[in-house]
């Protein structure tokens, strides 16, 4: 059974391709390689023994998307990761975000109807909740006005899927990710930030390996036990496994309504300092960091109520924070080895 994975050479996409192949799905990746490398294909094959089929396509272009679907009439379902995802960049270039994230979804939904493909898993984000009034955050927790164009694209995409679900046969699973980190245990695939990373874990590992001077901890005056902000970090392989559960539920017709939503996290929140301490323990490296003012737009704390995903998808996040920080470190060391070899 062929699954189209858009953004399949990216961080979460590549880990999901590995899990799909392990479950004997045939995978076609479509990616414009704007934020990922073609080498990821070989690295996936290095883990699973199977080279995924690949097309370089910009899904925000209508004709290019139509061509992709015409060439692959045997696509049975879609996992749609392809999107721009940097909060800061989205503030500077909002139209890039609206064009890329909205057009690609619309193009895909139109092609799905044309080709009678009914099942799509969509990458959403806990960013839709903003600073929620209740913790842990449930799927029914009210959505807050978005703080960034990026967050707004996720909210609008969810609405597009819902509206379209009312008038088409398309059924969807919208997965709201909390903070995905870590890497595959093989250290062959992981997160590959372009330029200076914005996110915590790549900044930590790049500092520890000597690429960055020190980590800036954005604020220690939050209303949390140690004053630093709290997030629900989830191992990317756990997240990938959730996609298998979600796509199988759609393919098996087990969904109760056409469009379902699931929070994907561990249900536990960790502060920035707790993440640093886990990293130091697992890597044996003392991390240089300095406390700075709060980062504009950051929220204080958020973590998931995962009851619904656990019960309905029959999925649970199994890997703890130490697994996450260790696997991220092994991946950074692997990248350094490649660099030393001049690759
Ligand atoms: C946010 C969004 C998430 C989105 C992601 C994409 C929320 C709750 N989360 O994640 O949905 O997918 O952006 O980029 O809106 N930190 C530092 N120093 C650093 C980097 C980060 O102290 O150099 C701190 C941050 O202040 C934050 C935590 O680490 O408290 C995690 O930050 P980050 O990894 O950037 O993710 P979020 O901002 O939580």
mmCIF file with all atom_site columns, N, CA and C in Angstrom, residues 105-172:
data_model
loop_
_atom_site.group_PDB
_atom_site.id
_atom_site.type_symbol
_atom_site.label_atom_id
_atom_site.label_alt_id
_atom_site.label_comp_id
_atom_site.label_asym_id
_atom_site.label_entity_id
_atom_site.label_seq_id
_atom_site.pdbx_PDB_ins_code
_atom_site.Cartn_x
_atom_site.Cartn_y
_atom_site.Cartn_z
_atom_site.occupancy
_atom_site.B_iso_or_equiv
_atom_site.pdbx_formal_charge
_atom_site.auth_seq_id
_atom_site.auth_comp_id
_atom_site.auth_asym_id
_atom_site.auth_atom_id
_atom_site.pdbx_PDB_model_num
ATOM 1   N N  . UNK A 1 105 ? -1.440  22.678 1.217  1.00 0.00 ? 105 UNK A N  1
ATOM 2   C CA . UNK A 1 105 ? -2.550  21.880 1.742  1.00 0.00 ? 105 UNK A CA 1
ATOM 3   C C  . UNK A 1 105 ? -3.739  21.899 0.770  1.00 0.00 ? 105 UNK A C  1
ATOM 4   N N  . UNK A 1 106 ? -4.072  23.074 0.273  1.00 0.00 ? 106 UNK A N  1
ATOM 5   C CA . UNK A 1 106 ? -5.216  23.178 -0.645 1.00 0.00 ? 106 UNK A CA 1
ATOM 6   C C  . UNK A 1 106 ? -4.969  22.338 -1.902 1.00 0.00 ? 106 UNK A C  1
ATOM 7   N N  . UNK A 1 107 ? -3.759  22.442 -2.453 1.00 0.00 ? 107 UNK A N  1
ATOM 8   C CA . UNK A 1 107 ? -3.440  21.653 -3.647 1.00 0.00 ? 107 UNK A CA 1
ATOM 9   C C  . UNK A 1 107 ? -3.593  20.154 -3.380 1.00 0.00 ? 107 UNK A C  1
ATOM 10  N N  . UNK A 1 108 ? -3.110  19.723 -2.246 1.00 0.00 ? 108 UNK A N  1
ATOM 11  C CA . UNK A 1 108 ? -3.175  18.291 -1.920 1.00 0.00 ? 108 UNK A CA 1
ATOM 12  C C  . UNK A 1 108 ? -4.634  17.848 -1.756 1.00 0.00 ? 108 UNK A C  1
ATOM 13  N N  . UNK A 1 109 ? -5.423  18.648 -1.042 1.00 0.00 ? 109 UNK A N  1
ATOM 14  C CA . UNK A 1 109 ? -6.831  18.261 -0.823 1.00 0.00 ? 109 UNK A CA 1
ATOM 15  C C  . UNK A 1 109 ? -7.581  18.183 -2.158 1.00 0.00 ? 109 UNK A C  1
ATOM 16  N N  . UNK A 1 110 ? -7.291  19.126 -3.059 1.00 0.00 ? 110 UNK A N  1
ATOM 17  C CA . UNK A 1 110 ? -7.961  19.089 -4.373 1.00 0.00 ? 110 UNK A CA 1
ATOM 18  C C  . UNK A 1 110 ? -7.570  17.838 -5.148 1.00 0.00 ? 110 UNK A C  1
ATOM 19  N N  . UNK A 1 111 ? -6.292  17.507 -5.104 1.00 0.00 ? 111 UNK A N  1
ATOM 20  C CA . UNK A 1 111 ? -5.843  16.305 -5.826 1.00 0.00 ? 111 UNK A CA 1
ATOM 21  C C  . UNK A 1 111 ? -6.418  15.038 -5.185 1.00 0.00 ? 111 UNK A C  1
ATOM 22  N N  . UNK A 1 112 ? -6.559  15.058 -3.873 1.00 0.00 ? 112 UNK A N  1
ATOM 23  C CA . UNK A 1 112 ? -7.133  13.883 -3.197 1.00 0.00 ? 112 UNK A CA 1
ATOM 24  C C  . UNK A 1 112 ? -8.543  13.622 -3.712 1.00 0.00 ? 112 UNK A C  1
ATOM 25  N N  . UNK A 1 113 ? -9.330  14.682 -3.807 1.00 0.00 ? 113 UNK A N  1
ATOM 26  C CA . UNK A 1 113 ? -10.702 14.516 -4.291 1.00 0.00 ? 113 UNK A CA 1
ATOM 27  C C  . UNK A 1 113 ? -10.698 14.015 -5.737 1.00 0.00 ? 113 UNK A C  1
ATOM 28  N N  . UNK A 1 114 ? -9.835  14.645 -6.555 1.00 0.00 ? 114 UNK A N  1
ATOM 29  C CA . UNK A 1 114 ? -9.765  14.254 -7.968 1.00 0.00 ? 114 UNK A CA 1
ATOM 30  C C  . UNK A 1 114 ? -9.408  12.777 -8.119 1.00 0.00 ? 114 UNK A C  1
ATOM 31  N N  . UNK A 1 115 ? -8.487  12.306 -7.280 1.00 0.00 ? 115 UNK A N  1
ATOM 32  C CA . UNK A 1 115 ? -7.980  10.928 -7.424 1.00 0.00 ? 115 UNK A CA 1
ATOM 33  C C  . UNK A 1 115 ? -8.638  9.955  -6.440 1.00 0.00 ? 115 UNK A C  1
ATOM 34  N N  . UNK A 1 116 ? -9.673  10.425 -5.772 1.00 0.00 ? 116 UNK A N  1
ATOM 35  C CA . UNK A 1 116 ? -10.416 9.582  -4.826 1.00 0.00 ? 116 UNK A CA 1
ATOM 36  C C  . UNK A 1 116 ? -9.527  8.964  -3.752 1.00 0.00 ? 116 UNK A C  1
ATOM 37  N N  . UNK A 1 117 ? -8.682  9.806  -3.197 1.00 0.00 ? 117 UNK A N  1
ATOM 38  C CA . UNK A 1 117 ? -7.877  9.402  -2.040 1.00 0.00 ? 117 UNK A CA 1
ATOM 39  C C  . UNK A 1 117 ? -8.572  10.020 -0.826 1.00 0.00 ? 117 UNK A C  1
ATOM 40  N N  . UNK A 1 118 ? -8.830  9.205  0.201  1.00 0.00 ? 118 UNK A N  1
ATOM 41  C CA . UNK A 1 118 ? -9.716  9.701  1.255  1.00 0.00 ? 118 UNK A CA 1
ATOM 42  C C  . UNK A 1 118 ? -9.047  9.978  2.602  1.00 0.00 ? 118 UNK A C  1
ATOM 43  N N  . UNK A 1 119 ? -7.796  9.548  2.762  1.00 0.00 ? 119 UNK A N  1
ATOM 44  C CA . UNK A 1 119 ? -7.217  9.609  4.105  1.00 0.00 ? 119 UNK A CA 1
ATOM 45  C C  . UNK A 1 119 ? -5.969  10.478 4.171  1.00 0.00 ? 119 UNK A C  1
ATOM 46  N N  . UNK A 1 120 ? -5.977  11.419 5.113  1.00 0.00 ? 120 UNK A N  1
ATOM 47  C CA . UNK A 1 120 ? -4.806  12.289 5.292  1.00 0.00 ? 120 UNK A CA 1
ATOM 48  C C  . UNK A 1 120 ? -4.510  12.508 6.781  1.00 0.00 ? 120 UNK A C  1
ATOM 49  N N  . UNK A 1 121 ? -3.230  12.403 7.104  1.00 0.00 ? 121 UNK A N  1
ATOM 50  C CA . UNK A 1 121 ? -2.765  12.758 8.445  1.00 0.00 ? 121 UNK A CA 1
ATOM 51  C C  . UNK A 1 121 ? -2.054  14.096 8.318  1.00 0.00 ? 121 UNK A C  1
ATOM 52  N N  . UNK A 1 122 ? -2.435  15.036 9.150  1.00 0.00 ? 122 UNK A N  1
ATOM 53  C CA . UNK A 1 122 ? -1.898  16.395 9.036  1.00 0.00 ? 122 UNK A CA 1
ATOM 54  C C  . UNK A 1 122 ? -1.065  16.769 10.267 1.00 0.00 ? 122 UNK A C  1
ATOM 55  N N  . UNK A 1 123 ? 0.107   17.365 10.003 1.00 0.00 ? 123 UNK A N  1
ATOM 56  C CA . UNK A 1 123 ? 1.001   17.838 11.077 1.00 0.00 ? 123 UNK A CA 1
ATOM 57  C C  . UNK A 1 123 ? 0.501   19.153 11.621 1.00 0.00 ? 123 UNK A C  1
ATOM 58  N N  . UNK A 1 124 ? -0.104  19.120 12.789 1.00 0.00 ? 124 UNK A N  1
ATOM 59  C CA . UNK A 1 124 ? -0.449  20.369 13.441 1.00 0.00 ? 124 UNK A CA 1
ATOM 60  C C  . UNK A 1 124 ? 0.472   20.567 14.638 1.00 0.00 ? 124 UNK A C  1
ATOM 61  N N  . UNK A 1 125 ? 0.147   21.515 15.468 1.00 0.00 ? 125 UNK A N  1
ATOM 62  C CA . UNK A 1 125 ? 1.095   21.881 16.525 1.00 0.00 ? 125 UNK A CA 1
ATOM 63  C C  . UNK A 1 125 ? 0.365   22.334 17.774 1.00 0.00 ? 125 UNK A C  1
ATOM 64  N N  . UNK A 1 126 ? 0.996   22.116 18.916 1.00 0.00 ? 126 UNK A N  1
ATOM 65  C CA . UNK A 1 126 ? 0.434   22.608 20.177 1.00 0.00 ? 126 UNK A CA 1
ATOM 66  C C  . UNK A 1 126 ? 0.442   24.127 20.211 1.00 0.00 ? 126 UNK A C  1
ATOM 67  N N  . UNK A 1 127 ? 1.121   24.719 19.238 1.00 0.00 ? 127 UNK A N  1
ATOM 68  C CA . UNK A 1 127 ? 1.140   26.181 19.188 1.00 0.00 ? 127 UNK A CA 1
ATOM 69  C C  . UNK A 1 127 ? -0.282  26.740 19.031 1.00 0.00 ? 127 UNK A C  1
ATOM 70  N N  . UNK A 1 128 ? -1.218  25.920 18.531 1.00 0.00 ? 128 UNK A N  1
ATOM 71  C CA . UNK A 1 128 ? -2.599  26.405 18.358 1.00 0.00 ? 128 UNK A CA 1
ATOM 72  C C  . UNK A 1 128 ? -3.251  26.745 19.710 1.00 0.00 ? 128 UNK A C  1
ATOM 73  N N  . UNK A 1 129 ? -2.725  26.194 20.807 1.00 0.00 ? 129 UNK A N  1
ATOM 74  C CA . UNK A 1 129 ? -3.331  26.471 22.114 1.00 0.00 ? 129 UNK A CA 1
ATOM 75  C C  . UNK A 1 129 ? -2.803  27.774 22.730 1.00 0.00 ? 129 UNK A C  1
ATOM 76  N N  . UNK A 1 130 ? -1.638  28.264 22.230 1.00 0.00 ? 130 UNK A N  1
ATOM 77  C CA . UNK A 1 130 ? -1.018  29.421 22.872 1.00 0.00 ? 130 UNK A CA 1
ATOM 78  C C  . UNK A 1 130 ? -0.773  29.124 24.347 1.00 0.00 ? 130 UNK A C  1
ATOM 79  N N  . UNK A 1 131 ? -0.795  30.171 25.193 1.00 0.00 ? 131 UNK A N  1
ATOM 80  C CA . UNK A 1 131 ? -0.713  29.919 26.639 1.00 0.00 ? 131 UNK A CA 1
ATOM 81  C C  . UNK A 1 131 ? -2.103  29.552 27.130 1.00 0.00 ? 131 UNK A C  1
ATOM 82  N N  . UNK A 1 132 ? -2.337  28.257 27.214 1.00 0.00 ? 132 UNK A N  1
ATOM 83  C CA . UNK A 1 132 ? -3.676  27.762 27.532 1.00 0.00 ? 132 UNK A CA 1
ATOM 84  C C  . UNK A 1 132 ? -4.071  28.127 28.958 1.00 0.00 ? 132 UNK A C  1
ATOM 85  N N  . UNK A 1 133 ? -5.371  28.271 29.171 1.00 0.00 ? 133 UNK A N  1
ATOM 86  C CA . UNK A 1 133 ? -5.860  28.599 30.509 1.00 0.00 ? 133 UNK A CA 1
ATOM 87  C C  . UNK A 1 133 ? -5.931  27.365 31.407 1.00 0.00 ? 133 UNK A C  1
ATOM 88  N N  . UNK A 1 134 ? -5.860  26.168 30.790 1.00 0.00 ? 134 UNK A N  1
ATOM 89  C CA . UNK A 1 134 ? -5.876  24.954 31.614 1.00 0.00 ? 134 UNK A CA 1
ATOM 90  C C  . UNK A 1 134 ? -4.703  24.074 31.227 1.00 0.00 ? 134 UNK A C  1
ATOM 91  N N  . UNK A 1 135 ? -4.110  23.438 32.249 1.00 0.00 ? 135 UNK A N  1
ATOM 92  C CA . UNK A 1 135 ? -3.032  22.486 32.015 1.00 0.00 ? 135 UNK A CA 1
ATOM 93  C C  . UNK A 1 135 ? -3.344  21.216 32.785 1.00 0.00 ? 135 UNK A C  1
ATOM 94  N N  . UNK A 1 136 ? -3.071  20.019 32.230 1.00 0.00 ? 136 UNK A N  1
ATOM 95  C CA . UNK A 1 136 ? -2.579  19.809 30.880 1.00 0.00 ? 136 UNK A CA 1
ATOM 96  C C  . UNK A 1 136 ? -3.612  20.209 29.821 1.00 0.00 ? 136 UNK A C  1
ATOM 97  N N  . UNK A 1 137 ? -3.117  20.399 28.611 1.00 0.00 ? 137 UNK A N  1
ATOM 98  C CA . UNK A 1 137 ? -3.956  20.835 27.513 1.00 0.00 ? 137 UNK A CA 1
ATOM 99  C C  . UNK A 1 137 ? -4.675  19.632 26.902 1.00 0.00 ? 137 UNK A C  1
ATOM 100 N N  . UNK A 1 138 ? -6.004  19.745 26.818 1.00 0.00 ? 138 UNK A N  1
ATOM 101 C CA . UNK A 1 138 ? -6.780  18.690 26.149 1.00 0.00 ? 138 UNK A CA 1
ATOM 102 C C  . UNK A 1 138 ? -7.133  19.153 24.742 1.00 0.00 ? 138 UNK A C  1
ATOM 103 N N  . UNK A 1 139 ? -7.608  18.225 23.923 1.00 0.00 ? 139 UNK A N  1
ATOM 104 C CA . UNK A 1 139 ? -7.984  18.578 22.551 1.00 0.00 ? 139 UNK A CA 1
ATOM 105 C C  . UNK A 1 139 ? -9.138  19.565 22.538 1.00 0.00 ? 139 UNK A C  1
ATOM 106 N N  . UNK A 1 140 ? -9.907  19.570 23.635 1.00 0.00 ? 140 UNK A N  1
ATOM 107 C CA . UNK A 1 140 ? -11.062 20.458 23.716 1.00 0.00 ? 140 UNK A CA 1
ATOM 108 C C  . UNK A 1 140 ? -10.699 21.821 24.322 1.00 0.00 ? 140 UNK A C  1
ATOM 109 N N  . UNK A 1 141 ? -9.463  21.963 24.773 1.00 0.00 ? 141 UNK A N  1
ATOM 110 C CA . UNK A 1 141 ? -9.017  23.257 25.305 1.00 0.00 ? 141 UNK A CA 1
ATOM 111 C C  . UNK A 1 141 ? -9.128  24.303 24.198 1.00 0.00 ? 141 UNK A C  1
ATOM 112 N N  . UNK A 1 142 ? -9.724  25.462 24.524 1.00 0.00 ? 142 UNK A N  1
ATOM 113 C CA . UNK A 1 142 ? -9.943  26.447 23.456 1.00 0.00 ? 142 UNK A CA 1
ATOM 114 C C  . UNK A 1 142 ? -8.650  26.881 22.765 1.00 0.00 ? 142 UNK A C  1
ATOM 115 N N  . UNK A 1 143 ? -8.783  27.055 21.468 1.00 0.00 ? 143 UNK A N  1
ATOM 116 C CA . UNK A 1 143 ? -7.693  27.585 20.639 1.00 0.00 ? 143 UNK A CA 1
ATOM 117 C C  . UNK A 1 143 ? -7.569  29.083 20.927 1.00 0.00 ? 143 UNK A C  1
ATOM 118 N N  . UNK A 1 144 ? -6.343  29.557 21.044 1.00 0.00 ? 144 UNK A N  1
ATOM 119 C CA . UNK A 1 144 ? -6.105  30.994 21.290 1.00 0.00 ? 144 UNK A CA 1
ATOM 120 C C  . UNK A 1 144 ? -5.687  31.668 19.980 1.00 0.00 ? 144 UNK A C  1
ATOM 121 N N  . UNK A 1 145 ? -5.956  32.966 19.861 1.00 0.00 ? 145 UNK A N  1
ATOM 122 C CA . UNK A 1 145 ? -5.456  33.662 18.658 1.00 0.00 ? 145 UNK A CA 1
ATOM 123 C C  . UNK A 1 145 ? -3.952  33.393 18.504 1.00 0.00 ? 145 UNK A C  1
ATOM 124 N N  . UNK A 1 146 ? -3.543  33.126 17.258 1.00 0.00 ? 146 UNK A N  1
ATOM 125 C CA . UNK A 1 146 ? -2.151  32.739 17.030 1.00 0.00 ? 146 UNK A CA 1
ATOM 126 C C  . UNK A 1 146 ? -1.208  33.886 17.347 1.00 0.00 ? 146 UNK A C  1
ATOM 127 N N  . UNK A 1 147 ? 0.004   33.535 17.850 1.00 0.00 ? 147 UNK A N  1
ATOM 128 C CA . UNK A 1 147 ? 1.015   34.528 18.196 1.00 0.00 ? 147 UNK A CA 1
ATOM 129 C C  . UNK A 1 147 ? 1.942   34.805 17.022 1.00 0.00 ? 147 UNK A C  1
ATOM 130 N N  . UNK A 1 148 ? 1.902   33.960 16.014 1.00 0.00 ? 148 UNK A N  1
ATOM 131 C CA . UNK A 1 148 ? 2.825   34.144 14.885 1.00 0.00 ? 148 UNK A CA 1
ATOM 132 C C  . UNK A 1 148 ? 2.119   33.699 13.618 1.00 0.00 ? 148 UNK A C  1
ATOM 133 N N  . UNK A 1 149 ? 2.572   34.217 12.468 1.00 0.00 ? 149 UNK A N  1
ATOM 134 C CA . UNK A 1 149 ? 2.011   33.728 11.202 1.00 0.00 ? 149 UNK A CA 1
ATOM 135 C C  . UNK A 1 149 ? 2.143   32.210 11.074 1.00 0.00 ? 149 UNK A C  1
ATOM 136 N N  . UNK A 1 150 ? 3.268   31.648 11.549 1.00 0.00 ? 150 UNK A N  1
ATOM 137 C CA . UNK A 1 150 ? 3.418   30.195 11.505 1.00 0.00 ? 150 UNK A CA 1
ATOM 138 C C  . UNK A 1 150 ? 2.264   29.509 12.247 1.00 0.00 ? 150 UNK A C  1
ATOM 139 N N  . UNK A 1 151 ? 2.038   29.963 13.489 1.00 0.00 ? 151 UNK A N  1
ATOM 140 C CA . UNK A 1 151 ? 0.953   29.370 14.287 1.00 0.00 ? 151 UNK A CA 1
ATOM 141 C C  . UNK A 1 151 ? -0.393  29.569 13.610 1.00 0.00 ? 151 UNK A C  1
ATOM 142 N N  . UNK A 1 152 ? -0.549  30.727 12.992 1.00 0.00 ? 152 UNK A N  1
ATOM 143 C CA . UNK A 1 152 ? -1.809  30.998 12.301 1.00 0.00 ? 152 UNK A CA 1
ATOM 144 C C  . UNK A 1 152 ? -2.013  30.042 11.131 1.00 0.00 ? 152 UNK A C  1
ATOM 145 N N  . UNK A 1 153 ? -0.920  29.718 10.410 1.00 0.00 ? 153 UNK A N  1
ATOM 146 C CA . UNK A 1 153 ? -1.090  28.779 9.286  1.00 0.00 ? 153 UNK A CA 1
ATOM 147 C C  . UNK A 1 153 ? -1.575  27.421 9.798  1.00 0.00 ? 153 UNK A C  1
ATOM 148 N N  . UNK A 1 154 ? -1.099  27.015 10.961 1.00 0.00 ? 154 UNK A N  1
ATOM 149 C CA . UNK A 1 154 ? -1.548  25.713 11.497 1.00 0.00 ? 154 UNK A CA 1
ATOM 150 C C  . UNK A 1 154 ? -3.041  25.781 11.840 1.00 0.00 ? 154 UNK A C  1
ATOM 151 N N  . UNK A 1 155 ? -3.454  26.896 12.441 1.00 0.00 ? 155 UNK A N  1
ATOM 152 C CA . UNK A 1 155 ? -4.886  27.040 12.776 1.00 0.00 ? 155 UNK A CA 1
ATOM 153 C C  . UNK A 1 155 ? -5.740  27.063 11.509 1.00 0.00 ? 155 UNK A C  1
ATOM 154 N N  . UNK A 1 156 ? -5.299  27.843 10.528 1.00 0.00 ? 156 UNK A N  1
ATOM 155 C CA . UNK A 1 156 ? -6.095  27.954 9.297  1.00 0.00 ? 156 UNK A CA 1
ATOM 156 C C  . UNK A 1 156 ? -6.136  26.601 8.570  1.00 0.00 ? 156 UNK A C  1
ATOM 157 N N  . UNK A 1 157 ? -4.994  25.916 8.532  1.00 0.00 ? 157 UNK A N  1
ATOM 158 C CA . UNK A 1 157 ? -4.972  24.595 7.877  1.00 0.00 ? 157 UNK A CA 1
ATOM 159 C C  . UNK A 1 157 ? -5.966  23.645 8.544  1.00 0.00 ? 157 UNK A C  1
ATOM 160 N N  . UNK A 1 158 ? -6.015  23.672 9.864  1.00 0.00 ? 158 UNK A N  1
ATOM 161 C CA . UNK A 1 158 ? -6.997  22.833 10.556 1.00 0.00 ? 158 UNK A CA 1
ATOM 162 C C  . UNK A 1 158 ? -8.416  23.190 10.107 1.00 0.00 ? 158 UNK A C  1
ATOM 163 N N  . UNK A 1 159 ? -8.680  24.492 9.987  1.00 0.00 ? 159 UNK A N  1
ATOM 164 C CA . UNK A 1 159 ? -10.030 24.925 9.588  1.00 0.00 ? 159 UNK A CA 1
ATOM 165 C C  . UNK A 1 159 ? -10.333 24.517 8.149  1.00 0.00 ? 159 UNK A C  1
ATOM 166 N N  . UNK A 1 160 ? -9.326  24.624 7.286  1.00 0.00 ? 160 UNK A N  1
ATOM 167 C CA . UNK A 1 160 ? -9.512  24.210 5.893  1.00 0.00 ? 160 UNK A CA 1
ATOM 168 C C  . UNK A 1 160 ? -9.885  22.720 5.844  1.00 0.00 ? 160 UNK A C  1
ATOM 169 N N  . UNK A 1 161 ? -9.166  21.922 6.612  1.00 0.00 ? 161 UNK A N  1
ATOM 170 C CA . UNK A 1 161 ? -9.427  20.471 6.614  1.00 0.00 ? 161 UNK A CA 1
ATOM 171 C C  . UNK A 1 161 ? -10.842 20.189 7.133  1.00 0.00 ? 161 UNK A C  1
ATOM 172 N N  . UNK A 1 162 ? -11.225 20.894 8.192  1.00 0.00 ? 162 UNK A N  1
ATOM 173 C CA . UNK A 1 162 ? -12.572 20.704 8.751  1.00 0.00 ? 162 UNK A CA 1
ATOM 174 C C  . UNK A 1 162 ? -13.661 21.104 7.744  1.00 0.00 ? 162 UNK A C  1
ATOM 175 N N  . UNK A 1 163 ? -13.512 22.293 7.154  1.00 0.00 ? 163 UNK A N  1
ATOM 176 C CA . UNK A 1 163 ? -14.523 22.768 6.201  1.00 0.00 ? 163 UNK A CA 1
ATOM 177 C C  . UNK A 1 163 ? -14.621 21.823 5.013  1.00 0.00 ? 163 UNK A C  1
ATOM 178 N N  . UNK A 1 164 ? -13.469 21.395 4.527  1.00 0.00 ? 164 UNK A N  1
ATOM 179 C CA . UNK A 1 164 ? -13.451 20.503 3.372  1.00 0.00 ? 164 UNK A CA 1
ATOM 180 C C  . UNK A 1 164 ? -14.017 19.125 3.736  1.00 0.00 ? 164 UNK A C  1
ATOM 181 N N  . UNK A 1 165 ? -13.799 18.730 4.977  1.00 0.00 ? 165 UNK A N  1
ATOM 182 C CA . UNK A 1 165 ? -14.310 17.432 5.436  1.00 0.00 ? 165 UNK A CA 1
ATOM 183 C C  . UNK A 1 165 ? -15.830 17.363 5.385  1.00 0.00 ? 165 UNK A C  1
ATOM 184 N N  . UNK A 1 166 ? -16.481 18.526 5.514  1.00 0.00 ? 166 UNK A N  1
ATOM 185 C CA . UNK A 1 166 ? -17.953 18.560 5.498  1.00 0.00 ? 166 UNK A CA 1
ATOM 186 C C  . UNK A 1 166 ? -18.514 18.317 4.111  1.00 0.00 ? 166 UNK A C  1
ATOM 187 N N  . UNK A 1 167 ? -17.729 18.621 3.081  1.00 0.00 ? 167 UNK A N  1
ATOM 188 C CA . UNK A 1 167 ? -18.275 18.548 1.721  1.00 0.00 ? 167 UNK A CA 1
ATOM 189 C C  . UNK A 1 167 ? -17.530 17.550 0.838  1.00 0.00 ? 167 UNK A C  1
ATOM 190 N N  . UNK A 1 168 ? -16.643 16.768 1.436  1.00 0.00 ? 168 UNK A N  1
ATOM 191 C CA . UNK A 1 168 ? -15.915 15.780 0.625  1.00 0.00 ? 168 UNK A CA 1
ATOM 192 C C  . UNK A 1 168 ? -15.867 14.464 1.393  1.00 0.00 ? 168 UNK A C  1
ATOM 193 N N  . UNK A 1 169 ? -15.293 13.469 0.753  1.00 0.00 ? 169 UNK A N  1
ATOM 194 C CA . UNK A 1 169 ? -15.166 12.172 1.437  1.00 0.00 ? 169 UNK A CA 1
ATOM 195 C C  . UNK A 1 169 ? -13.859 12.071 2.199  1.00 0.00 ? 169 UNK A C  1
ATOM 196 N N  . UNK A 1 170 ? -13.133 13.189 2.241  1.00 0.00 ? 170 UNK A N  1
ATOM 197 C CA . UNK A 1 170 ? -11.808 13.146 2.869  1.00 0.00 ? 170 UNK A CA 1
ATOM 198 C C  . UNK A 1 170 ? -11.933 13.102 4.387  1.00 0.00 ? 170 UNK A C  1
ATOM 199 N N  . UNK A 1 171 ? -11.242 12.151 4.987  1.00 0.00 ? 171 UNK A N  1
ATOM 200 C CA . UNK A 1 171 ? -11.198 12.083 6.441  1.00 0.00 ? 171 UNK A CA 1
ATOM 201 C C  . UNK A 1 171 ? -9.762  12.320 6.884  1.00 0.00 ? 171 UNK A C  1
ATOM 202 N N  . UNK A 1 172 ? -9.654  12.968 8.031  1.00 0.00 ? 172 UNK A N  1
ATOM 203 C CA . UNK A 1 172 ? -8.329  13.438 8.437  1.00 0.00 ? 172 UNK A CA 1
ATOM 204 C C  . UNK A 1 172 ? -8.069  13.201 9.913  1.00 0.00 ? 172 UNK A C  1
#
